Coordinates of C-alpha atoms in Angstrom, one line a residue:
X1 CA 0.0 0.0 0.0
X2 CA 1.2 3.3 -1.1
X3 CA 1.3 5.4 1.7
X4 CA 0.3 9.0 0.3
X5 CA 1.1 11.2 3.9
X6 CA 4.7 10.1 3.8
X7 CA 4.7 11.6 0.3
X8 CA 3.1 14.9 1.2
X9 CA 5.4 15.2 4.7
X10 CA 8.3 15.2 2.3
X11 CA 7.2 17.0 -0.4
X12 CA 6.3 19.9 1.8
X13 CA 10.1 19.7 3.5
X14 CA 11.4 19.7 -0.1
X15 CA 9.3 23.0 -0.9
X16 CA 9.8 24.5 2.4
X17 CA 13.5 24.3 1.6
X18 CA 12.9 25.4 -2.1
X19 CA 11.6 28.5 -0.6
X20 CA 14.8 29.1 1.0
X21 CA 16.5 29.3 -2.2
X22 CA 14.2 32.2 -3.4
X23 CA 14.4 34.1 -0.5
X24 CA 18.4 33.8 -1.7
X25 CA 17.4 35.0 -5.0
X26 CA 15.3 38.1 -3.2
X27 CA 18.4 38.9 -1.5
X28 CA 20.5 39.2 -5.4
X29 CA 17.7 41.4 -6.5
X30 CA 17.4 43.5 -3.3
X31 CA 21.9 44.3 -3.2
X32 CA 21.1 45.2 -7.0
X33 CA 17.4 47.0 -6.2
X34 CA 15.9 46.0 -9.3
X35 CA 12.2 45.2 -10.2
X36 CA 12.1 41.3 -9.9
X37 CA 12.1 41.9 -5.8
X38 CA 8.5 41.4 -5.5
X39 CA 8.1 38.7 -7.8
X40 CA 11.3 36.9 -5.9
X41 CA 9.0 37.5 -2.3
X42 CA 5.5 36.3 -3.4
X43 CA 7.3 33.2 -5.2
X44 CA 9.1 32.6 -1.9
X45 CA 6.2 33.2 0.4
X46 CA 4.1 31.0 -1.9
X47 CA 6.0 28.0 -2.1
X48 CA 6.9 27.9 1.8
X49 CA 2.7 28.4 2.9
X50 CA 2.3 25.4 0.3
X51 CA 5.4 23.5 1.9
X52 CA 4.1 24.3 5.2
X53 CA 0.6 23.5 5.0
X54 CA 1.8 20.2 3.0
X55 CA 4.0 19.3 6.4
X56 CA 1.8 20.3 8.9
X57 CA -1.1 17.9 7.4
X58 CA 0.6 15.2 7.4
X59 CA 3.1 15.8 10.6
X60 CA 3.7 12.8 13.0
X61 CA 3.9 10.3 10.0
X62 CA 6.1 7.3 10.4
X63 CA 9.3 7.8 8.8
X64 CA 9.6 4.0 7.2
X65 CA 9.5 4.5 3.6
X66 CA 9.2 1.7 0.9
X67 CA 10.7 1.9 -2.8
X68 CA 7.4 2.9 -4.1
X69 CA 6.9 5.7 -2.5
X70 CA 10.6 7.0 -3.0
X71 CA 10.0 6.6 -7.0
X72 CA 7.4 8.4 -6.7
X73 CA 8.9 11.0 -4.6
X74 CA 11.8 11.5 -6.8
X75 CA 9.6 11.9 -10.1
X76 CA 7.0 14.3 -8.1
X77 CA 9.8 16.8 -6.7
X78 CA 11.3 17.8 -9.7
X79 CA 7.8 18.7 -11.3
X80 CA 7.1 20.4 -8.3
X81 CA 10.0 22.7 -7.8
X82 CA 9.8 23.4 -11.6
X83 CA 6.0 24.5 -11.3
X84 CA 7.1 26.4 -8.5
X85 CA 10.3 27.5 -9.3
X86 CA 8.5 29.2 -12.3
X87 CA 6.8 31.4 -10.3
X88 CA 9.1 34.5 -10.5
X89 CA 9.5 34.3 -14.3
X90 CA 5.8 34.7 -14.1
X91 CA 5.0 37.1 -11.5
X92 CA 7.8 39.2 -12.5
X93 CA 6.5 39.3 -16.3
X94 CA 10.1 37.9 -17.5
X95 CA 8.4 35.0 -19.2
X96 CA 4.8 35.6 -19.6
X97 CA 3.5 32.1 -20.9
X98 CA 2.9 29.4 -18.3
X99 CA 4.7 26.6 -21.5
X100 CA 7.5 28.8 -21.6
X101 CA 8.6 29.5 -17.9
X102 CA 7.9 25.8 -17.0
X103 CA 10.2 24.9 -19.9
X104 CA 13.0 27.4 -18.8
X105 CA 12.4 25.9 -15.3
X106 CA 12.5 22.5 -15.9
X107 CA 15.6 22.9 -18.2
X108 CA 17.0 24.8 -15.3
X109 CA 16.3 21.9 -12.7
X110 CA 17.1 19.1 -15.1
X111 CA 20.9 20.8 -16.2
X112 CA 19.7 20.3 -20.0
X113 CA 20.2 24.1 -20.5
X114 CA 17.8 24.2 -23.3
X115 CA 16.5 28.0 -23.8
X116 CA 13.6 30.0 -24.8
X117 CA 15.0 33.4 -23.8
X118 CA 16.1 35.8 -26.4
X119 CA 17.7 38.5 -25.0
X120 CA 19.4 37.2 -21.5
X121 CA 21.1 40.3 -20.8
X122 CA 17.7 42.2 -20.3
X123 CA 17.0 40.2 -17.4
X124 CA 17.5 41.5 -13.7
X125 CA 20.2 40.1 -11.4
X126 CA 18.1 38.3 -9.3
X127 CA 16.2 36.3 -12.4
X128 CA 19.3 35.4 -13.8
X129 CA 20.8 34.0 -10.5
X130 CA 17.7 32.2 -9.9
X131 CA 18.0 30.3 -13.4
X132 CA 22.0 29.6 -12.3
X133 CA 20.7 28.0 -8.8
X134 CA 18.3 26.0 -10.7
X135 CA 20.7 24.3 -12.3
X136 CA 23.4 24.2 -9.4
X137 CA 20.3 22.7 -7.0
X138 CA 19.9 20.0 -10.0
X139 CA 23.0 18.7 -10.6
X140 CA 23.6 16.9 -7.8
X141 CA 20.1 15.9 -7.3
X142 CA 17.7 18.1 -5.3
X143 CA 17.0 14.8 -2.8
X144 CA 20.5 14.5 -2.5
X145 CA 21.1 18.2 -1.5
X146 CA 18.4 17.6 1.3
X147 CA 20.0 14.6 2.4
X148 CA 23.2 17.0 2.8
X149 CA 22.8 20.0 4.1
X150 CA 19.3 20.1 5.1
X151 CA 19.1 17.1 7.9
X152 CA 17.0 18.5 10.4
X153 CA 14.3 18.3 7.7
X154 CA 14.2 14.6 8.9
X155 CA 14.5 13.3 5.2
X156 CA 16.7 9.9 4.4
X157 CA 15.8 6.9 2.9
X158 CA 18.5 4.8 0.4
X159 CA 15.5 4.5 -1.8
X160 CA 15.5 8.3 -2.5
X161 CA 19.3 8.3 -3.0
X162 CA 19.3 5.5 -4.8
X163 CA 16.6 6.5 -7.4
X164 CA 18.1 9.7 -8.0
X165 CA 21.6 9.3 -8.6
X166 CA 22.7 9.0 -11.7
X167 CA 24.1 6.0 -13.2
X168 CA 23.5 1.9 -13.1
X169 CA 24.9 1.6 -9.6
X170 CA 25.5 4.6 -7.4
X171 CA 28.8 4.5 -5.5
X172 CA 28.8 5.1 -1.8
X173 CA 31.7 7.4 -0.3
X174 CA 30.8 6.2 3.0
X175 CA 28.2 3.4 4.6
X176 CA 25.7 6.0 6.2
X177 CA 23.7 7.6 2.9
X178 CA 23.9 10.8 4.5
X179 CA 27.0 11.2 5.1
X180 CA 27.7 10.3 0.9
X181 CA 25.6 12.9 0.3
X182 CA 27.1 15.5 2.5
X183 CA 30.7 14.5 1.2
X184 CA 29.1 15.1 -2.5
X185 CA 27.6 18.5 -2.2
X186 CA 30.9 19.6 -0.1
X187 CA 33.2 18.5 -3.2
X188 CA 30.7 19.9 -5.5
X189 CA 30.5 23.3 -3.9
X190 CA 34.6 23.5 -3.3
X191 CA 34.6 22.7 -6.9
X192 CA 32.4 25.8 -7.8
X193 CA 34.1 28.1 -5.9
X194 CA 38.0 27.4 -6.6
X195 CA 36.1 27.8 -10.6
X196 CA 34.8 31.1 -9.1
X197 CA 38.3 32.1 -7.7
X198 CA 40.0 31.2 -11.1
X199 CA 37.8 32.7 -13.3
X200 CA 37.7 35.8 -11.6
X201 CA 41.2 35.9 -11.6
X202 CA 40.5 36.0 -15.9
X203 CA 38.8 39.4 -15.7
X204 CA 35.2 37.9 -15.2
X205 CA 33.0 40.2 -12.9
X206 CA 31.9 38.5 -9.2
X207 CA 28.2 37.6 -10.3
X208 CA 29.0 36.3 -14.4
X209 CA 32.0 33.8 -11.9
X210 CA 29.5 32.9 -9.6
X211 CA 26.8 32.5 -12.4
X212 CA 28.9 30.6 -14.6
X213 CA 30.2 28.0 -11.9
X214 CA 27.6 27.5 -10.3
X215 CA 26.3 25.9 -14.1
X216 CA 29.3 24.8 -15.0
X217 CA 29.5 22.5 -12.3
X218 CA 26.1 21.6 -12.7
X219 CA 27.3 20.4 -16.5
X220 CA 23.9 22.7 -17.2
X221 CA 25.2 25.5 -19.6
X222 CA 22.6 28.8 -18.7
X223 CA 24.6 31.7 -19.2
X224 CA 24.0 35.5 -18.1
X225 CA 25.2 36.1 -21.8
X226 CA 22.8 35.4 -24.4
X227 CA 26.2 34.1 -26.8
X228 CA 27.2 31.9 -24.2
X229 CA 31.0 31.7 -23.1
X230 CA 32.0 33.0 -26.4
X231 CA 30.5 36.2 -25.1
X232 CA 34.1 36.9 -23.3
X233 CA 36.2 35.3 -26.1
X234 CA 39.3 34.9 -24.0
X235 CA 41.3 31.7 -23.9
X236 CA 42.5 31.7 -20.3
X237 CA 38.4 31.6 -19.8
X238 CA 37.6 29.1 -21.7
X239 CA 40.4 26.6 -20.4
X240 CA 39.4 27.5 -17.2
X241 CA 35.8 26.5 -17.9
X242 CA 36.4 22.9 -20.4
X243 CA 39.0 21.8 -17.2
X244 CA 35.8 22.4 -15.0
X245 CA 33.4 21.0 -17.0
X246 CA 36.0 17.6 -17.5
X247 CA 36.0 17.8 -14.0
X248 CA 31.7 17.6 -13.5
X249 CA 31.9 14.9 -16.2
X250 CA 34.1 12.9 -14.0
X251 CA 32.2 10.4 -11.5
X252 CA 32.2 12.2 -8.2
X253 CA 33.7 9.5 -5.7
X254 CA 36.8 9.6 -8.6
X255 CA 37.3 13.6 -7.4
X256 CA 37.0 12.2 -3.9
X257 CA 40.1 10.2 -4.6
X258 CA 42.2 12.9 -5.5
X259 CA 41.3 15.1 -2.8
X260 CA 41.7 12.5 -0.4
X261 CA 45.3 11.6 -2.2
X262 CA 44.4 8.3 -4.1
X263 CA 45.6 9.4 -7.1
X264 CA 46.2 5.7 -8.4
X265 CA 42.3 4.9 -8.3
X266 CA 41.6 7.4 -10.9
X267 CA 44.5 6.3 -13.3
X268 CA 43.0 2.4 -12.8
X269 CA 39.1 3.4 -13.2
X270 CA 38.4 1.9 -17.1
X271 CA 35.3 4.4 -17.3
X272 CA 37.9 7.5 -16.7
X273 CA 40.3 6.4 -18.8
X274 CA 37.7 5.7 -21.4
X275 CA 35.7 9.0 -21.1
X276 CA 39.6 10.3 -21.1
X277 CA 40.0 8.9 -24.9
X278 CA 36.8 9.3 -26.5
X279 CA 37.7 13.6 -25.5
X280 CA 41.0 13.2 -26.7
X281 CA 40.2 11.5 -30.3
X282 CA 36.8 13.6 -31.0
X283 CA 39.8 16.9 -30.1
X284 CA 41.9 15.5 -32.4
X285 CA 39.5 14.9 -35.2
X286 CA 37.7 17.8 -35.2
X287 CA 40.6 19.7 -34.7
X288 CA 42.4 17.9 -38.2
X289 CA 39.0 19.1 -39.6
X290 CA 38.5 22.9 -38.5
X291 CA 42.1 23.1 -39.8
X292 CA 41.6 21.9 -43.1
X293 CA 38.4 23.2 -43.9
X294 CA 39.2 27.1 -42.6
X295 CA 41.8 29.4 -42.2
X296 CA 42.1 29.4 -38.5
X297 CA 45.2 29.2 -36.0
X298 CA 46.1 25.8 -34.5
X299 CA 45.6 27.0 -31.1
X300 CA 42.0 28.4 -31.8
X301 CA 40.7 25.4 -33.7
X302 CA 42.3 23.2 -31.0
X303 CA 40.5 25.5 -28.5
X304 CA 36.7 25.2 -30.3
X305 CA 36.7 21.4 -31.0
X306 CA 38.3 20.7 -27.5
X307 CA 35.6 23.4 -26.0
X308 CA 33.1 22.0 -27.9
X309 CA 33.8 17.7 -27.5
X310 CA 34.1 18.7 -23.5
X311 CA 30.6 20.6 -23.6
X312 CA 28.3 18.0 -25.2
X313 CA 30.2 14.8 -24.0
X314 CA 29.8 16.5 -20.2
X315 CA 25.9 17.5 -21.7
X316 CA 26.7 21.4 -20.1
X317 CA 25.9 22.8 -23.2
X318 CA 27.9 26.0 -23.1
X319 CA 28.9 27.3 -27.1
X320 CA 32.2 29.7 -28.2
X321 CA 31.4 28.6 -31.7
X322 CA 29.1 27.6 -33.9
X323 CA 29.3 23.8 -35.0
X324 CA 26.7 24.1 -37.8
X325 CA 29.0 26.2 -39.7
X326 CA 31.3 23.3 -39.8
X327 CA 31.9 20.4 -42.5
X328 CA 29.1 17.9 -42.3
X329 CA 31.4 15.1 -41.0
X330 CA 32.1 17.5 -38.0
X331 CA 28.6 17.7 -36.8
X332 CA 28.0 14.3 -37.2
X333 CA 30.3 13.7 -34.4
X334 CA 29.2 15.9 -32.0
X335 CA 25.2 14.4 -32.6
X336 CA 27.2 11.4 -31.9
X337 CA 28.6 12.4 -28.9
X338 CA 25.1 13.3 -27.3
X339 CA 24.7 9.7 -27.3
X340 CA 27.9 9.2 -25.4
X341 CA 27.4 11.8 -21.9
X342 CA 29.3 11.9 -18.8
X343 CA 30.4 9.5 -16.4
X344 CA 27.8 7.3 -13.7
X345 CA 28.0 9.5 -9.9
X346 CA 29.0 12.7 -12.6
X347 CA 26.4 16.0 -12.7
X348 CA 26.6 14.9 -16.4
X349 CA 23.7 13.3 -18.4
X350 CA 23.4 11.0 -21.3
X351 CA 23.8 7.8 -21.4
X352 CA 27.1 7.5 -19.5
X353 CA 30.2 5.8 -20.3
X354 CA 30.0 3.1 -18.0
X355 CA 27.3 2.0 -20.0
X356 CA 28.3 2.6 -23.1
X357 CA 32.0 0.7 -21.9
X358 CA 29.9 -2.6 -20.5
X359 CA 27.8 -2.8 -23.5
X360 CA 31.0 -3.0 -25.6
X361 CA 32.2 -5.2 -23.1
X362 CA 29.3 -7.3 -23.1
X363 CA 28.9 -7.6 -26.7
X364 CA 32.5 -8.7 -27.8
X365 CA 32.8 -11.3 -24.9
X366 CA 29.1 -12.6 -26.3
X367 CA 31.7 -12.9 -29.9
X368 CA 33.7 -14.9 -27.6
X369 CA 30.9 -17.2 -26.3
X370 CA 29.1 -18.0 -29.8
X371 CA 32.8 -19.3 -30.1
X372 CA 33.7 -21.1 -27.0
X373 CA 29.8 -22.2 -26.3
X374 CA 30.8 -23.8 -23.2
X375 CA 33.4 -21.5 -21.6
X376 CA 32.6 -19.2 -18.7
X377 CA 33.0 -15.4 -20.0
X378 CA 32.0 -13.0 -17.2
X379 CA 32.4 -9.4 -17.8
X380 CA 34.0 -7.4 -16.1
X381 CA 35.1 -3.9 -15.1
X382 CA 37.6 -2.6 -13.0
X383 CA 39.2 -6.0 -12.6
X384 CA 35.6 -7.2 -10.9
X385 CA 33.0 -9.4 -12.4
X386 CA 30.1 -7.4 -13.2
X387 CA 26.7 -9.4 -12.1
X388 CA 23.9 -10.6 -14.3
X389 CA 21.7 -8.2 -13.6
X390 CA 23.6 -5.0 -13.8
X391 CA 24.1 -6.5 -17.2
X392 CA 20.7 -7.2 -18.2
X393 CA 19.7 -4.0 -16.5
X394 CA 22.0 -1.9 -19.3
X395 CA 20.6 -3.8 -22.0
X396 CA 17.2 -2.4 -20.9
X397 CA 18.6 0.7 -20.4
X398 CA 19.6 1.0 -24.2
X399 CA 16.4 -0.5 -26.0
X400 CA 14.5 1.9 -23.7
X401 CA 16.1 4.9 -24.8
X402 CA 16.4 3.9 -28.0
X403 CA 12.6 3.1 -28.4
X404 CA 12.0 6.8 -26.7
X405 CA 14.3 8.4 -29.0
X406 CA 12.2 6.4 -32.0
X407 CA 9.3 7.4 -31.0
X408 CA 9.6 10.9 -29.9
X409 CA 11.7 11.7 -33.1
X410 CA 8.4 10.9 -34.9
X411 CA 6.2 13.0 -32.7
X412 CA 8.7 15.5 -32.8
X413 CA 8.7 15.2 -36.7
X414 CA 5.1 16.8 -36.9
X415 CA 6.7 20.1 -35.0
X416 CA 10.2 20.6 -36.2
X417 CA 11.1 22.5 -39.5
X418 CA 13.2 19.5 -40.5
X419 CA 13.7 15.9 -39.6
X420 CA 17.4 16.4 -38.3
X421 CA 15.6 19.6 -36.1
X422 CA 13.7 16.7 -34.8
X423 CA 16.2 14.4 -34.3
X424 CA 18.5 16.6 -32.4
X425 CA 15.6 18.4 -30.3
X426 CA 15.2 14.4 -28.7
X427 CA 18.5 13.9 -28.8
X428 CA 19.0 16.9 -26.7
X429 CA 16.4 17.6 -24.2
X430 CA 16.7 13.2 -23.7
X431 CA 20.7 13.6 -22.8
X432 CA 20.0 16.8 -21.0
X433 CA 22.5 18.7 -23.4
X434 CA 20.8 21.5 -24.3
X435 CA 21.7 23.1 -27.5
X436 CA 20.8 20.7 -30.4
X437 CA 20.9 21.5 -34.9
X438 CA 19.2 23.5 -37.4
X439 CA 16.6 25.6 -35.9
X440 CA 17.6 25.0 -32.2
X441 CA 21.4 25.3 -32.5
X442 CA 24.3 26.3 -30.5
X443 CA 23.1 29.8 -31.3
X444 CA 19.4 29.5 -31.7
X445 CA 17.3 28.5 -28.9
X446 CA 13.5 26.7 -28.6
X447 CA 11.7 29.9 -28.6
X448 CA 9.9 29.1 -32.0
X449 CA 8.7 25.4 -31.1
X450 CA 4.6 25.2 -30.8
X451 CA 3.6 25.1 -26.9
X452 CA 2.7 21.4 -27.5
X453 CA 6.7 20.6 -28.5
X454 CA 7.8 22.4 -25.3
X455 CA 5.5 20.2 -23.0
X456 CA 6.4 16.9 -24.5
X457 CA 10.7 18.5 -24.3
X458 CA 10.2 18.8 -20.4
X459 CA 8.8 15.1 -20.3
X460 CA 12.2 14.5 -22.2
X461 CA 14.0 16.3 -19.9
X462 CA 12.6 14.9 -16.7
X463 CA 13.1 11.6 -18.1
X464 CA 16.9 11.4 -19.2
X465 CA 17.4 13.5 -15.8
X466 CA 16.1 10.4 -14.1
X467 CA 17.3 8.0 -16.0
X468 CA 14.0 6.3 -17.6
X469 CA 13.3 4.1 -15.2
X470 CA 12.4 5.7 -12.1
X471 CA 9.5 7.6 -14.2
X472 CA 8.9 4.7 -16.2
X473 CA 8.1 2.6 -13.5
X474 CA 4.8 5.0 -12.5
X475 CA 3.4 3.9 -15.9
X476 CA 3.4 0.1 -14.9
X477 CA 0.3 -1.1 -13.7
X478 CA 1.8 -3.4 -11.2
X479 CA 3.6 -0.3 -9.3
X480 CA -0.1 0.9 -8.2
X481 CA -0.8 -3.3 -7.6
X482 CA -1.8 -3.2 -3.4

């Protein structure tokens, strides 16, 4: 039995805490005393009464949660804090359609980074940092955050964490969940601010440092300039940002390692070292290519592929230049490479490496089978057998995204000015990249999609954030089974 006042108890912590996110937001628009202040304090106000109440009428509840409840958590908070993390585009009159600030909301929350805004720079300080946080909140996982830093709240559960996390097996730092999740925001925010540091050091003002690491971390790719990081076309910048965004891509616990001086775990990990090549030869291609099909330096082509492979294989998003203008061949592999993403325990999306790695894996040793019939093959990874069912739960993995990416290709077909539009707007908003081809490229955003297109891109979203299955799994009849 589904037990519905354990879902509104946490639900209304969640919000209560979302609240206190926009009351930090109110704070960016009252030091710059610009217009969005009010729309910042109803937003807030709204969201905590709802939180509140939500608590309060359900307070006393038993804490025991089950895995059904904590899939349906996790799908419910992220449509919640998007409908409600909307609220100040609205009430401010930044984005005036409901479609359009739940898209920018939920592209926010999810790190795709997909856009409907046209002229970013208009937008006050406060709305801009807002749609930053959105994505910095995201990219570890809103549960996880609460988990973190929020424990008072009373919220835990290795159902939440687990269902959340991104990747076919989430890696612990320590035994106690809690403490994982406290170690993973801690790394994740030193992370944003030595990026802050550095990038101020480059001549970037405090808020477009804070701004930009706080999405670059988040591998989510909103800017506060509506050309992206090309805007500031300097080099230092831009290194700065691809090591950074390398950095997100990387599986979390990996960091851990270095920081905690186990330097030879990260040299040994097959995923990093496998993430670490498919960068380097993608560079080195498209570099070759930019070279011999244009006039420019070594050092800036080198710069714009490597930029460019680090963006969409870490799904941030971020553009310094404009990949449609490149040889066909060249954008080829970068729609390739939204197929690839970042690593499993990484802010990045996709599909991940580890999966891509295993089903590589798993597919030449089945060579090796049809060969030696009777010989035991296991596969494995990082010198470990990997177990039946992680295996068969990848395989899954793929023919479910591929049958989504089938199918909303076609529905996206009846929207899209052309078929690779279509292709590339799934492709996108399913990886949580963000910028996609033709009509919706690096410098074009979603603006011009019919309202219908931007509901079924922040299903899309909300999906590849979660990793199909835990939303797939409310769509089984035998999940509501008593």
């Amino acid at each position: 039995m589904i037990r519905k006042k354990i879902i509104f108890n946490i639900l209304g912590k969640l919000l209560v805490g979302e609240s206190v996110f926009l009351f930090l937001s109110l704070l960016v628009s009252l030091i710059y005393q610009e217009s969005d202040t009010i729309a910042f304090l109803y937003s807030g106000l709204i969201t905590f009464a709802v939180g509140g109440l939500s608590y309060l009428s359900s307070k006393g509840v038993k804490k025991d949660m089950g895995k059904r409840e904590g899939y349906i958590i996790v799908s419910l908070v992220w449509v919640v804090f998007s409908i409600f993390g909307c609220l100040p585009y609205l009430f401010g009159g930044y984005i005036p359609s409901v479609t359009d600030a739940f898209f920018e909301t939920m592209s926010g929350f999810t790190t795709t980074g997909s856009s409907i805004l046209n002229n970013i720079e208009a937008l006050p300080h406060g709305i801009l940092f807002w749609r930053s946080l959105t994505q910095w909140l995201g990219g570890m996982g809103i549960i996880v955050m609460f988990l973190a830093i929020l424990p008072t709240l009373g919220i835990g559960g290795r159902e939440l964490f687990i269902a959340e996390v991104p990747g076919p097996a989430p890696d612990k730092l320590t035994p106690r969940i809690k403490e994982t999740a406290r170690n993973l925001w801690g790394l994740y925010a030193f992370f944003t601010l030595v990026e802050c540091i550095l990038l101020m050091l480059g001549g970037m003002t405090f808020f477009d440092a804070i701004n930009h690491s706080l999405t670059t971390m988040a591998t989510g790719g909103y800017s506060t300039k509506q050309a992206s990081v090309g805007y500031f076309d300097s080099a230092y910048l831009q290194y700065v940002i691809i090591a950074f965004m390398f950095i997100a891509g990387t599986n979390f616990t990996l960091s851990y390692a270095v920081v905690t001086g186990r330097f030879r775990k990260v040299l040994k990990d097959e995923e990093f070292r496998f993430y670490s090549y498919v960068v380097l030869l993608f560079t080195v291609i498209i570099t070759t290519g930019i070279l011999i099909t244009s006039n420019m330096g070594y050092e800036q082509a080198f710069r714009d592929a490597l930029f460019t492979v680090v963006s969409i294989i870490t799904t941030t998003g971020y553009a310094t230049a404009d990949y449609l203008l490149w040889m066909p061949f060249l954008g080829m592999l970068i729609f390739v490479l939204m197929f690839v993403g970042g690593s499993a325990g990484s802010t990045g999306g996709g599909v991940k490496v580890v999966r891509i790695l295993l089903l590589f894996k798993n597919s030449f040793y089945e060579l090796k089978r049809l060969i030696h019939p009777n010989a035991v093959i296991p596969t494995r990874y990082n010198q470990r057998v990997v177990d039946e069912r992680t295996v068969t739960n990848i395989l899954a993995f793929f023919v479910f995204y591929i049958i989504i990416f089938m199918f909303s290709t076609v529905v996206m077909s009846f929207w899209s000015a052309d078929i690779f539009s279509a292709l590339s707007a799934v492709a996108t908003t399913l990886g949580n990249i963000g910028p996609g081809f033709s009509e919706i490229g690096p410098m074009e955003n979603f603006s011009k999609l019919p309202d219908f297109a931007k509901w079924f891109l922040s299903f899309l979203m909300l999906l590849g954030r979660l990793e199909l299955f835990t939303v797939l799994v409310l769509f089984s009849p035998s999940f509501w089974k008593e």
